[in-house]
XYZ file of C-alpha atoms in Angstrom:
657
model
C -19.185 -0.823 -0.834
C -18.776 0.401 -3.922
C -16.538 -1.388 -6.728
C -16.262 1.903 -9.100
C -15.746 5.534 -6.945
C -14.037 8.661 -7.866
C -12.194 10.816 -5.036
C -13.424 14.066 -6.539
C -10.794 16.786 -5.207
C -12.142 20.672 -4.918
C -9.334 22.626 -3.130
C -9.748 25.926 -4.362
C -8.569 29.406 -3.509
C -10.787 31.974 -2.916
C -8.842 34.232 -5.408
C -10.625 32.696 -7.922
C -14.789 33.709 -8.835
C -17.353 31.735 -10.312
C -16.982 29.077 -8.473
C -19.760 26.040 -9.590
C -21.452 28.500 -12.117
C -20.651 26.425 -14.684
C -22.432 23.031 -12.895
C -25.048 21.614 -14.925
C -27.295 18.750 -12.889
C -27.267 16.488 -15.729
C -23.599 17.146 -17.124
C -22.696 16.352 -13.659
C -24.531 12.905 -14.340
C -23.812 12.423 -17.761
C -20.080 12.192 -16.579
C -20.295 9.912 -13.578
C -22.885 7.487 -16.218
C -19.792 7.402 -19.605
C -17.511 7.034 -16.280
C -18.982 4.052 -15.219
C -19.168 5.496 -11.662
C -21.197 4.161 -8.564
C -19.955 6.405 -6.119
C -18.312 9.683 -5.846
C -16.399 11.104 -2.385
C -17.476 15.016 -3.090
C -16.747 18.637 -0.780
C -17.704 19.690 1.718
C -14.653 21.305 3.241
C -11.469 21.856 1.310
C -7.719 22.219 2.316
C -8.118 26.154 2.111
C -10.848 26.257 4.798
C -14.166 26.663 2.731
C -17.357 25.217 2.966
C -18.796 24.640 -0.419
C -22.872 25.013 0.512
C -23.964 27.158 3.417
C -22.649 26.645 7.061
C -22.459 28.036 10.257
C -19.780 25.746 11.604
C -17.915 27.288 8.303
C -17.800 30.012 6.068
C -19.161 29.073 2.039
C -16.734 29.759 -0.596
C -17.032 33.750 -1.038
C -17.938 33.486 -4.655
C -20.086 30.323 -4.306
C -23.555 31.620 -4.584
C -25.522 28.141 -4.217
C -25.408 25.021 -1.937
C -22.756 22.975 -4.173
C -23.060 19.692 -1.791
C -27.230 19.257 -2.115
C -26.801 19.779 -5.620
C -24.325 17.190 -6.727
C -25.599 14.725 -4.004
C -29.329 15.249 -5.178
C -28.146 14.864 -9.034
C -25.648 11.504 -7.799
C -28.091 10.573 -5.619
C -30.590 10.636 -8.611
C -29.198 7.988 -11.003
C -28.125 5.700 -8.004
C -24.623 6.941 -7.376
C -23.536 6.983 -3.847
C -22.257 10.171 -2.354
C -19.576 10.330 0.695
C -18.286 13.157 1.501
C -15.571 14.986 2.403
C -13.801 17.263 5.206
C -10.428 18.366 5.084
C -9.316 17.735 9.064
C -5.760 18.988 9.141
C -5.445 21.423 6.356
C -7.765 25.159 6.615
C -5.524 27.559 5.548
C -8.176 30.125 5.815
C -7.844 29.384 9.544
C -4.536 29.108 10.191
C -4.265 33.094 9.432
C -7.253 33.798 11.888
C -5.643 31.337 14.924
C -1.836 30.288 13.900
C -1.697 29.301 17.892
C -3.829 26.727 16.400
C -0.739 25.129 14.026
C 1.451 21.765 14.541
C 4.635 23.042 15.404
C 7.869 21.338 15.344
C 10.585 21.382 17.823
C 12.281 25.251 17.693
C 8.490 26.296 16.531
C 8.561 25.221 12.441
C 5.232 24.395 11.896
C 4.152 22.121 9.127
C 3.488 21.550 5.505
C 5.247 24.020 5.061
C 7.779 25.544 7.934
C 6.215 29.557 7.724
C 4.076 32.013 6.239
C 6.156 33.121 2.846
C 5.893 30.328 0.575
C 2.482 29.269 -1.154
C 0.664 25.919 0.916
C -0.907 25.144 3.216
C -0.274 24.475 7.085
C -1.200 21.368 9.361
C -3.106 21.827 12.318
C -2.501 20.275 15.890
C -5.817 18.139 17.020
C -4.896 19.662 20.922
C -6.466 22.387 20.113
C -9.757 25.087 19.979
C -9.443 23.437 16.094
C -10.688 20.492 17.021
C -13.784 21.478 18.252
C -14.163 23.421 15.516
C -13.717 21.002 12.845
C -16.193 18.433 15.324
C -19.309 21.720 14.351
C -18.180 21.319 10.973
C -18.577 17.686 10.959
C -22.051 17.198 12.526
C -23.030 19.816 10.230
C -22.839 17.717 7.134
C -24.078 14.490 9.039
C -27.024 16.500 10.269
C -27.857 18.545 7.110
C -27.266 16.565 4.230
C -27.987 12.952 2.599
C -24.085 11.876 2.701
C -23.219 8.047 2.514
C -20.119 8.265 4.951
C -17.569 11.021 6.347
C -13.882 11.057 5.047
C -11.203 13.161 6.563
C -7.978 13.952 5.388
C -4.553 14.565 6.335
C -4.694 13.343 9.890
C -2.467 10.436 12.082
C -0.075 10.408 14.497
C 1.973 13.674 14.721
C 4.279 14.628 16.964
C 4.136 18.352 18.282
C 5.484 21.180 20.367
C 3.045 23.417 20.643
C 2.508 25.225 23.682
C -0.822 22.626 24.125
C 1.646 19.620 23.715
C 4.422 20.825 25.926
C 1.758 21.521 28.716
C 0.229 17.849 28.801
C 3.474 16.604 28.470
C 4.486 18.408 31.461
C 1.550 17.619 33.187
C 1.945 14.074 32.943
C 5.754 14.766 34.325
C 6.956 13.878 31.267
C 9.896 16.050 29.183
C 8.598 18.397 26.698
C 11.938 17.759 24.823
C 11.483 14.307 24.653
C 10.929 12.913 21.168
C 9.833 9.608 23.734
C 6.785 11.746 25.519
C 6.714 13.647 22.110
C 5.367 10.810 20.391
C 3.332 9.493 23.676
C 1.509 12.399 23.547
C 0.904 12.517 19.670
C -1.139 9.162 20.424
C -2.986 10.270 23.149
C -3.928 13.156 21.009
C -5.341 11.905 17.987
C -6.714 8.309 19.972
C -8.800 11.788 21.374
C -9.818 13.016 18.187
C -10.806 9.787 16.643
C -12.765 8.902 19.728
C -14.296 12.446 19.304
C -15.443 12.383 15.932
C -16.642 8.818 16.253
C -19.071 10.017 19.115
C -20.061 13.418 17.520
C -21.187 11.830 14.244
C -22.697 8.652 16.185
C -24.658 11.025 17.933
C -26.643 12.397 14.701
C -26.216 8.833 12.000
C -25.259 5.679 14.290
C -22.567 3.500 12.080
C -22.361 6.131 9.048
C -19.051 5.053 7.048
C -16.304 6.839 8.521
C -12.112 6.743 6.987
C -9.663 9.106 8.390
C -6.620 9.211 6.064
C -3.286 9.576 6.753
C -1.930 8.588 3.045
C -0.805 5.123 4.474
C -2.201 2.499 6.397
C 0.650 1.333 9.230
C 1.189 -1.973 9.380
C 0.898 -3.708 13.365
C -1.185 -0.975 14.087
C -4.959 -1.833 14.027
C -5.704 0.035 16.564
C -5.423 3.107 14.193
C -6.945 0.335 11.241
C -10.189 -0.251 13.063
C -10.568 3.163 13.921
C -12.114 2.971 10.500
C -15.447 1.413 9.160
C -12.980 0.537 6.143
C -9.797 1.213 4.118
C -8.747 3.629 1.549
C -5.698 2.654 0.390
C -4.088 5.476 -1.577
C -1.354 4.660 -3.686
C -0.958 6.686 -6.818
C 2.164 5.139 -8.656
C 2.426 7.850 -10.383
C 2.490 9.997 -7.788
C 5.729 8.692 -5.853
C 4.216 4.911 -4.579
C 4.978 3.372 -7.626
C 3.341 0.521 -8.713
C 4.514 -1.974 -6.199
C 3.225 -0.618 -2.927
C -0.785 -1.290 -3.540
C 0.252 -4.571 -3.438
C 2.232 -4.940 -0.592
C -0.538 -2.555 1.328
C -2.949 -4.592 0.021
C -0.977 -7.939 1.302
C -1.346 -6.523 4.551
C -5.132 -4.724 4.799
C -6.391 -7.811 3.794
C -5.629 -9.644 7.083
C -7.670 -7.402 9.347
C -11.194 -8.053 8.053
C -12.692 -5.012 6.591
C -13.825 -4.104 3.415
C -11.283 -2.118 1.314
C -9.865 0.008 -1.782
C -7.313 1.042 -3.780
C -7.105 4.407 -4.734
C -4.977 5.859 -7.618
C -5.782 9.051 -9.939
C -6.145 9.951 -13.239
C -3.944 12.187 -13.395
C -0.356 12.201 -15.093
C 1.535 12.640 -11.991
C -0.626 13.347 -8.523
C -3.732 15.582 -6.384
C -3.777 19.255 -7.668
C -2.616 18.267 -10.930
C -4.918 20.287 -13.202
C -4.746 18.908 -17.007
C -2.577 15.977 -15.899
C -3.818 12.282 -17.553
C -2.586 9.021 -17.286
C -2.676 6.894 -20.831
C -6.171 4.771 -20.730
C -4.280 1.534 -20.479
C -2.109 2.822 -17.028
C -6.016 2.822 -15.621
C -7.091 -0.015 -16.812
C -4.332 -1.681 -15.579
C -4.520 -0.057 -11.911
C -8.334 -1.133 -11.874
C -6.934 -4.413 -12.490
C -5.156 -4.786 -9.967
C -6.778 -3.832 -7.002
C -9.751 -6.328 -8.060
C -6.783 -8.825 -8.399
C -6.036 -7.887 -5.042
C -9.630 -8.418 -3.482
C -10.266 -4.853 -3.225
C -12.606 -2.006 -4.886
C -11.233 0.869 -6.745
C -11.234 4.761 -6.167
C -9.650 6.921 -8.868
C -8.638 10.413 -7.351
C -9.657 13.797 -9.928
C -10.471 17.109 -9.187
C -12.907 19.326 -9.996
C -12.275 22.538 -12.225
C -13.405 25.765 -9.689
C -16.401 26.222 -12.271
C -18.116 22.934 -11.471
C -18.109 21.817 -14.559
C -17.443 17.890 -14.908
C -14.177 17.620 -17.130
C -15.584 14.662 -19.797
C -12.423 14.028 -20.811
C -11.756 12.513 -17.885
C -14.643 10.496 -17.812
C -13.707 8.689 -20.994
C -10.648 8.029 -19.925
C -12.190 6.548 -16.253
C -15.212 4.653 -18.406
C -12.450 2.820 -20.355
C -11.372 1.371 -17.201
C -14.944 0.628 -15.362
C -16.855 -0.235 -18.023
C -13.991 -3.441 -17.827
C -14.296 -3.355 -14.221
C -18.046 -3.333 -14.036
C -18.287 -6.289 -16.436
C -15.993 -8.285 -13.927
C -17.501 -7.672 -10.598
C -19.716 -11.414 -9.962
C -16.705 -12.824 -10.138
C -14.782 -9.910 -7.407
C -17.129 -9.825 -4.396
C -16.834 -11.810 -1.230
C -13.319 -13.582 -2.320
C -10.861 -14.813 0.037
C -7.303 -14.974 -1.105
C -5.338 -17.958 -1.259
C -2.052 -17.542 0.154
C 0.906 -19.697 0.846
C 3.795 -17.356 2.129
C 3.354 -14.822 5.190
C 5.522 -12.217 4.754
C 5.799 -10.666 8.389
C 6.426 -6.877 8.238
C 9.459 -4.835 9.574
C 7.300 -1.842 9.939
C 4.986 -4.064 12.200
C 7.518 -5.526 13.672
C 9.155 -2.187 14.508
C 5.362 -0.909 15.855
C 5.215 -3.801 17.966
C 7.913 -3.568 19.957
C 7.447 0.454 20.220
C 10.348 1.271 17.921
C 9.900 3.982 15.679
C 11.638 3.645 12.575
C 15.006 4.496 12.981
C 14.558 6.207 8.675
C 12.583 6.093 5.575
C 14.527 2.846 4.894
C 13.665 1.032 7.685
C 11.396 -0.793 6.371
C 12.875 -1.728 2.958
C 13.171 -5.297 3.691
C 8.806 -5.368 3.389
C 9.735 -3.872 0.102
C 12.050 -5.753 -1.263
C 10.073 -9.300 -0.047
C 7.055 -8.029 -1.716
C 8.854 -7.691 -4.944
C 10.539 -10.944 -4.815
C 7.045 -12.765 -3.911
C 4.950 -10.739 -7.105
C 7.441 -11.577 -9.697
C 8.408 -15.295 -7.878
C 4.710 -15.826 -8.588
C 4.000 -16.531 -4.772
C 0.358 -16.018 -3.305
C 1.533 -14.018 -0.092
C 0.188 -12.125 2.653
C 1.556 -9.208 4.522
C 1.614 -9.733 8.475
C 1.859 -8.286 11.488
C 2.869 -9.891 14.512
C -1.187 -10.493 16.056
C -2.172 -12.134 12.890
C -2.372 -15.978 13.071
C -0.587 -18.397 11.349
C -2.196 -21.159 10.365
C -2.954 -21.809 6.437
C 0.561 -20.467 5.884
C 3.800 -22.909 4.483
C 6.722 -20.636 4.526
C 6.949 -16.971 7.315
C 9.041 -15.027 5.724
C 11.296 -12.891 8.105
C 13.170 -10.363 6.099
C 16.334 -8.571 7.189
C 16.078 -7.379 10.731
C 13.288 -8.998 12.942
C 14.863 -10.277 15.972
C 11.976 -12.096 17.975
C 11.524 -11.755 21.183
C 10.001 -15.030 23.822
C 6.365 -14.514 22.539
C 7.093 -14.185 18.759
C 9.596 -17.203 19.371
C 6.483 -19.385 20.597
C 4.035 -18.005 18.454
C 6.728 -19.050 15.005
C 7.733 -22.618 17.498
C 4.065 -23.720 17.150
C 3.926 -22.686 13.495
C 7.307 -24.572 12.695
C 6.450 -28.065 15.029
C 2.718 -27.954 12.912
C 4.778 -28.109 9.894
C 5.137 -24.676 8.650
C 9.215 -23.443 8.604
C 10.634 -20.143 8.153
C 12.762 -17.904 5.892
C 15.001 -15.754 7.710
C 17.545 -13.076 6.615
C 20.206 -10.555 7.679
C 19.547 -9.964 11.758
C 15.795 -11.835 11.483
C 15.482 -14.691 13.582
C 17.804 -13.784 16.393
C 16.715 -13.368 19.738
C 15.613 -9.764 20.683
C 18.262 -10.692 23.887
C 21.652 -12.727 22.144
C 23.110 -12.733 19.504
C 22.134 -16.508 18.542
C 18.923 -17.979 15.979
C 15.806 -18.936 18.162
C 15.637 -21.714 15.488
C 17.405 -24.182 13.597
C 17.744 -22.211 9.934
C 21.311 -24.432 9.582
C 23.204 -21.909 10.618
C 25.342 -20.748 13.909
C 25.720 -17.156 13.995
C 28.644 -15.488 14.659
C 28.652 -11.653 14.479
C 28.373 -9.152 12.130
C 30.519 -9.366 9.225
C 33.826 -6.705 8.357
C 33.279 -6.764 4.815
C 31.250 -4.668 2.464
C 30.414 -5.201 0.003
C 30.792 -9.016 0.209
C 30.462 -11.629 -2.938
C 27.863 -14.985 -3.381
C 28.501 -17.548 -5.404
C 25.143 -20.420 -5.473
C 25.654 -23.603 -5.257
C 22.513 -24.005 -7.218
C 22.274 -24.156 -11.348
C 20.551 -20.625 -12.652
C 19.110 -20.166 -16.022
C 19.450 -17.074 -17.042
C 23.488 -16.631 -15.066
C 26.084 -18.576 -15.046
C 28.318 -19.026 -11.185
C 30.426 -16.814 -10.970
C 31.095 -14.519 -7.605
C 28.675 -11.840 -7.154
C 28.637 -8.783 -5.721
C 26.058 -7.971 -2.299
C 26.309 -4.437 -1.142
C 23.871 -4.821 2.191
C 24.866 -5.410 5.760
C 25.995 -8.931 5.664
C 26.421 -11.264 8.976
C 28.851 -14.080 9.727
C 27.939 -17.746 10.103
C 29.439 -21.367 10.219
C 27.233 -24.026 8.780
C 25.463 -26.403 10.897
C 23.004 -27.489 7.919
C 22.975 -28.023 4.575
C 24.348 -25.026 1.767
C 22.993 -23.327 -0.541
C 25.554 -20.260 -1.517
C 28.694 -19.405 -0.269
C 30.234 -16.199 0.305
C 33.655 -14.897 -0.697
C 34.935 -11.916 0.961
C 36.652 -9.052 -0.862
C 40.555 -8.001 -0.387
C 40.010 -5.608 2.035
C 36.819 -2.318 2.407
C 37.540 0.747 0.483
C 39.436 3.097 2.286
C 42.000 6.033 1.393
C 44.720 3.071 2.522
C 43.241 0.417 0.249
C 41.527 0.835 -2.653
C 41.204 -0.922 -6.125
C 39.093 0.508 -9.465
C 36.018 2.814 -8.581
C 33.902 1.366 -6.412
C 35.328 -1.651 -4.237
C 37.941 -4.417 -4.168
C 37.554 -7.699 -6.341
C 36.597 -10.965 -4.733
C 39.293 -12.740 -2.861
C 38.866 -16.389 -3.912
C 41.290 -18.333 -1.888
C 38.647 -18.644 1.412
C 34.813 -19.397 1.271
C 32.423 -19.493 3.264
C 28.634 -20.583 3.882
C 26.258 -17.230 2.866
C 22.732 -19.173 2.844
C 22.376 -22.505 4.487
C 19.083 -24.908 4.924
C 18.170 -26.480 8.121
C 15.082 -28.687 9.921
C 12.695 -25.499 10.680
C 13.753 -23.321 7.469
C 16.321 -21.328 5.468
C 18.866 -18.408 6.754
C 20.396 -16.352 4.072
C 23.059 -13.959 5.668
C 22.891 -10.656 3.724
C 19.556 -8.440 4.162
C 18.853 -9.338 0.808
C 15.477 -7.582 0.453
C 16.786 -4.353 1.250
C 19.905 -5.469 -1.001
C 16.440 -5.992 -4.376
C 14.444 -2.909 -2.739
C 17.096 -0.269 -3.450
C 19.338 -2.135 -5.962
C 17.313 -4.081 -7.487
C 19.762 -7.000 -7.197
C 18.954 -9.714 -9.883
C 21.349 -12.229 -7.785
C 19.525 -11.159 -4.956
C 16.270 -12.350 -5.911
C 17.452 -15.764 -7.226
C 19.220 -16.194 -4.280
C 15.264 -15.316 -2.361
C 13.827 -17.514 -4.746
C 16.323 -20.197 -4.536
C 15.780 -20.075 -0.927
C 12.047 -19.942 -0.485
C 12.102 -22.912 -3.560
C 14.188 -25.536 -1.264
C 11.319 -24.450 1.618
C 8.396 -24.908 -0.237
C 9.167 -27.106 -3.244
C 6.324 -28.555 -4.991
C 3.163 -27.396 -2.973
C 3.178 -24.274 -4.592
C -0.460 -23.303 -5.232
C -0.088 -21.551 -8.435
C 3.323 -22.436 -11.043
C 3.145 -20.223 -14.062
C 5.551 -18.938 -16.560
C 4.543 -15.131 -16.760
C 7.279 -12.949 -17.156
C 8.909 -11.018 -14.280
C 6.713 -8.150 -14.504
C 2.934 -10.502 -14.455
C 0.742 -10.578 -11.339
C -0.713 -13.850 -10.531
C -3.190 -14.287 -7.351
C -5.891 -16.501 -6.519
C -9.248 -16.009 -4.910
C -11.577 -18.211 -3.528
C -15.128 -17.257 -3.970
C -16.536 -19.318 -1.819
C -20.822 -18.943 -2.293
C -19.686 -19.755 -6.163
C -17.960 -22.842 -5.747
C -15.301 -21.105 -7.369
C -11.486 -19.883 -7.608
C -10.465 -16.945 -9.598
C -7.393 -16.724 -11.018
C -6.016 -13.449 -11.946
C -3.184 -13.312 -14.510
C -1.860 -9.267 -15.187
C 0.931 -8.070 -17.914
C 2.196 -4.468 -17.840
C 5.469 -2.734 -17.919
C 5.951 0.153 -16.385
C 8.464 2.826 -17.518
C 10.203 5.915 -15.995
C 9.674 8.769 -18.089
C 11.125 11.943 -16.722
C 12.460 12.250 -13.245
C 11.498 8.993 -11.934
C 7.541 8.692 -12.764
C 6.279 5.557 -12.769
C 4.365 5.134 -16.441
C 1.890 2.653 -18.684
C 1.584 3.514 -22.071
C 1.522 0.722 -24.561
C 0.877 -3.053 -23.500
C 1.982 -5.556 -24.975
C 0.002 -8.904 -25.583
C 1.247 -12.396 -24.364
C 0.571 -15.205 -25.977
C 0.421 -19.328 -24.499
C 1.066 -18.596 -20.581
C 0.693 -21.801 -19.258
C 0.098 -22.392 -15.617
C -1.003 -25.129 -13.013
C -2.678 -24.544 -10.162
C -2.936 -26.748 -6.957
C -6.650 -27.252 -6.962
C -6.872 -30.630 -4.976
C -10.619 -31.470 -6.808
C -11.192 -31.785 -10.273
C -12.802 -28.761 -11.422
C -16.457 -28.981 -12.842
C -15.293 -26.603 -15.478
C -12.800 -23.224 -16.553
C -13.267 -20.856 -18.106
C -13.291 -17.258 -18.533
C -14.579 -14.337 -17.362
C -16.283 -12.225 -18.440
C -16.204 -13.515 -21.691
C -17.590 -16.993 -20.342
C -15.539 -18.720 -22.870
C -14.294 -22.586 -22.342
C -10.333 -22.379 -20.939
C -9.306 -26.498 -22.488
C -7.535 -28.041 -18.959
C -6.064 -31.433 -17.709
C -6.288 -32.539 -14.437
C -3.686 -34.850 -12.729
C -3.255 -35.660 -9.488
C -4.636 -32.651 -7.709
C -3.325 -29.992 -10.240
C -4.668 -28.952 -12.850
C -2.630 -27.604 -15.767
C -3.882 -24.801 -18.409
C -3.036 -22.354 -21.338
C -3.390 -19.070 -21.866
C -4.027 -18.110 -25.033
C -3.716 -14.397 -24.336
C -2.867 -11.632 -21.779
C -3.472 -8.262 -22.420
C -3.320 -6.456 -19.079
C -6.176 -8.564 -17.254
C -7.576 -12.869 -17.422
C -9.663 -14.009 -15.125
C -9.594 -17.537 -15.329
C -12.607 -19.456 -13.928
C -12.534 -22.643 -11.802
C -15.792 -24.127 -10.417
C -15.380 -27.250 -8.185
């Protein structure tokens, strides 16, 4: 799998003439060379429904008069660049008008992505209609006629559908077409049938050809959905709504699946379909480095102009990131992450129990836990219920993970082998009883009647003095059976019409305190949904409490310690075949511009960053890659100490052993 990829969108209206008229083999190749690109995903079919090559299974764009797909493949292959081929699977606006009966329907019969045909935009198809056969013929045609290095199918997934075909099939199985559970079951059946038939269609012609089905998100806890792909492409455009901490969370899960994967960002200021949008080169440099630091390859999204001429300003921009990445590749391939902590995903547990998320914020605990991991400089994976727990020191159960008998047994074995768990909110309660499954230093009483509540830490903090800190997330009442790390105070009353004080909530009542964070034999417990609090509010005390609980459990066994500031990122990769560890350190400061767009522009270098790595055996050499300059170090009692003189976006400290 290639490190430096481009995803070349080409969604082109039939209202535009001269399609591909400025395509030039040399100019196409020059752009790829300037961008240091070694794989480019090119288009067979776009969201508008047109083919960009002669087709019997589809119609060629009415204003294209040559085989653009063949020309792009030939030009790329001539200079050693691979060419996966894209087909829009879920969207085909040309056919939406010809066969509206094939469209996905919500209850009440509105369509997706647009509810009707009165607004500009696309409409989503149901794969439980003859549309699937129509699509399969297009896939077979591309695989048979073109030297594709893979197939990328877009806008697919398990879709709740109430079209006539789906309702008929639900009823035929004895289900209720109005039941969300039965509609969801039909969605599973439809998607499984779609992925099976696609794989069969490809393998009839080119067995094993790489294949990826893109739904914009790799669902944690649904390995069956991941394993229909040959690899994973993690769509995560930071400026397009995903944000800068989505990719680390997605990557920290995907790399536990044993598959190659890449991080997909974009060159756009915001997101897909933005002609004339450019992000700062420093942003792309950081995003490519972030992919590398988490063990991923990189893909950058672009959109080809309808006339077919590559935008050289884009490939100057891309080249600044990919030229750097190219020099780093020897230290990036065939690596295994070194990790201390596993975050058991809320989303994965919901999928394990077959419980669809209640709302869009149902996995905020995953988000908050990931942010704490990144900002606390912990080495971590995000895991599902199927993941082995060997090798972890701590498993975090964020906010809402109740335990059935199987999960209790798995975690009990982990604890018996020396591991610890950290639970928050209603996590670590038994699924069928309001009692803790393990000794976390607390006895469960019940859900708190107060919101918000106040936390008063029993430990010293560097930045803050001791106080009663407000916590807005839901909290639980407990009795302490172990040591107490944080105490709690309640407000005088909840805010009601009869009782209210000041602008927001009543102050803390200092007359009585209760246990809030406890430590027991098996781990620790935080009585509020602390990770949701950090994800939704960014409340500093939420992070401080979580970090204090984590450090109380893993203490000096933390593999990497560094004085990188909060927005810094550190990872450690073991390149076993080369007998070396690679410590990645990154730093950039995304800021918000406009209405919530996160951007990276100016880079502030950092100096004299001190770090220590628990390596166990004395290193042979420590150096910066790709510069190959030695880094002075000391090694004592299994711990390597070094200082990074300067960090500008990304540094790789290589530890040969």
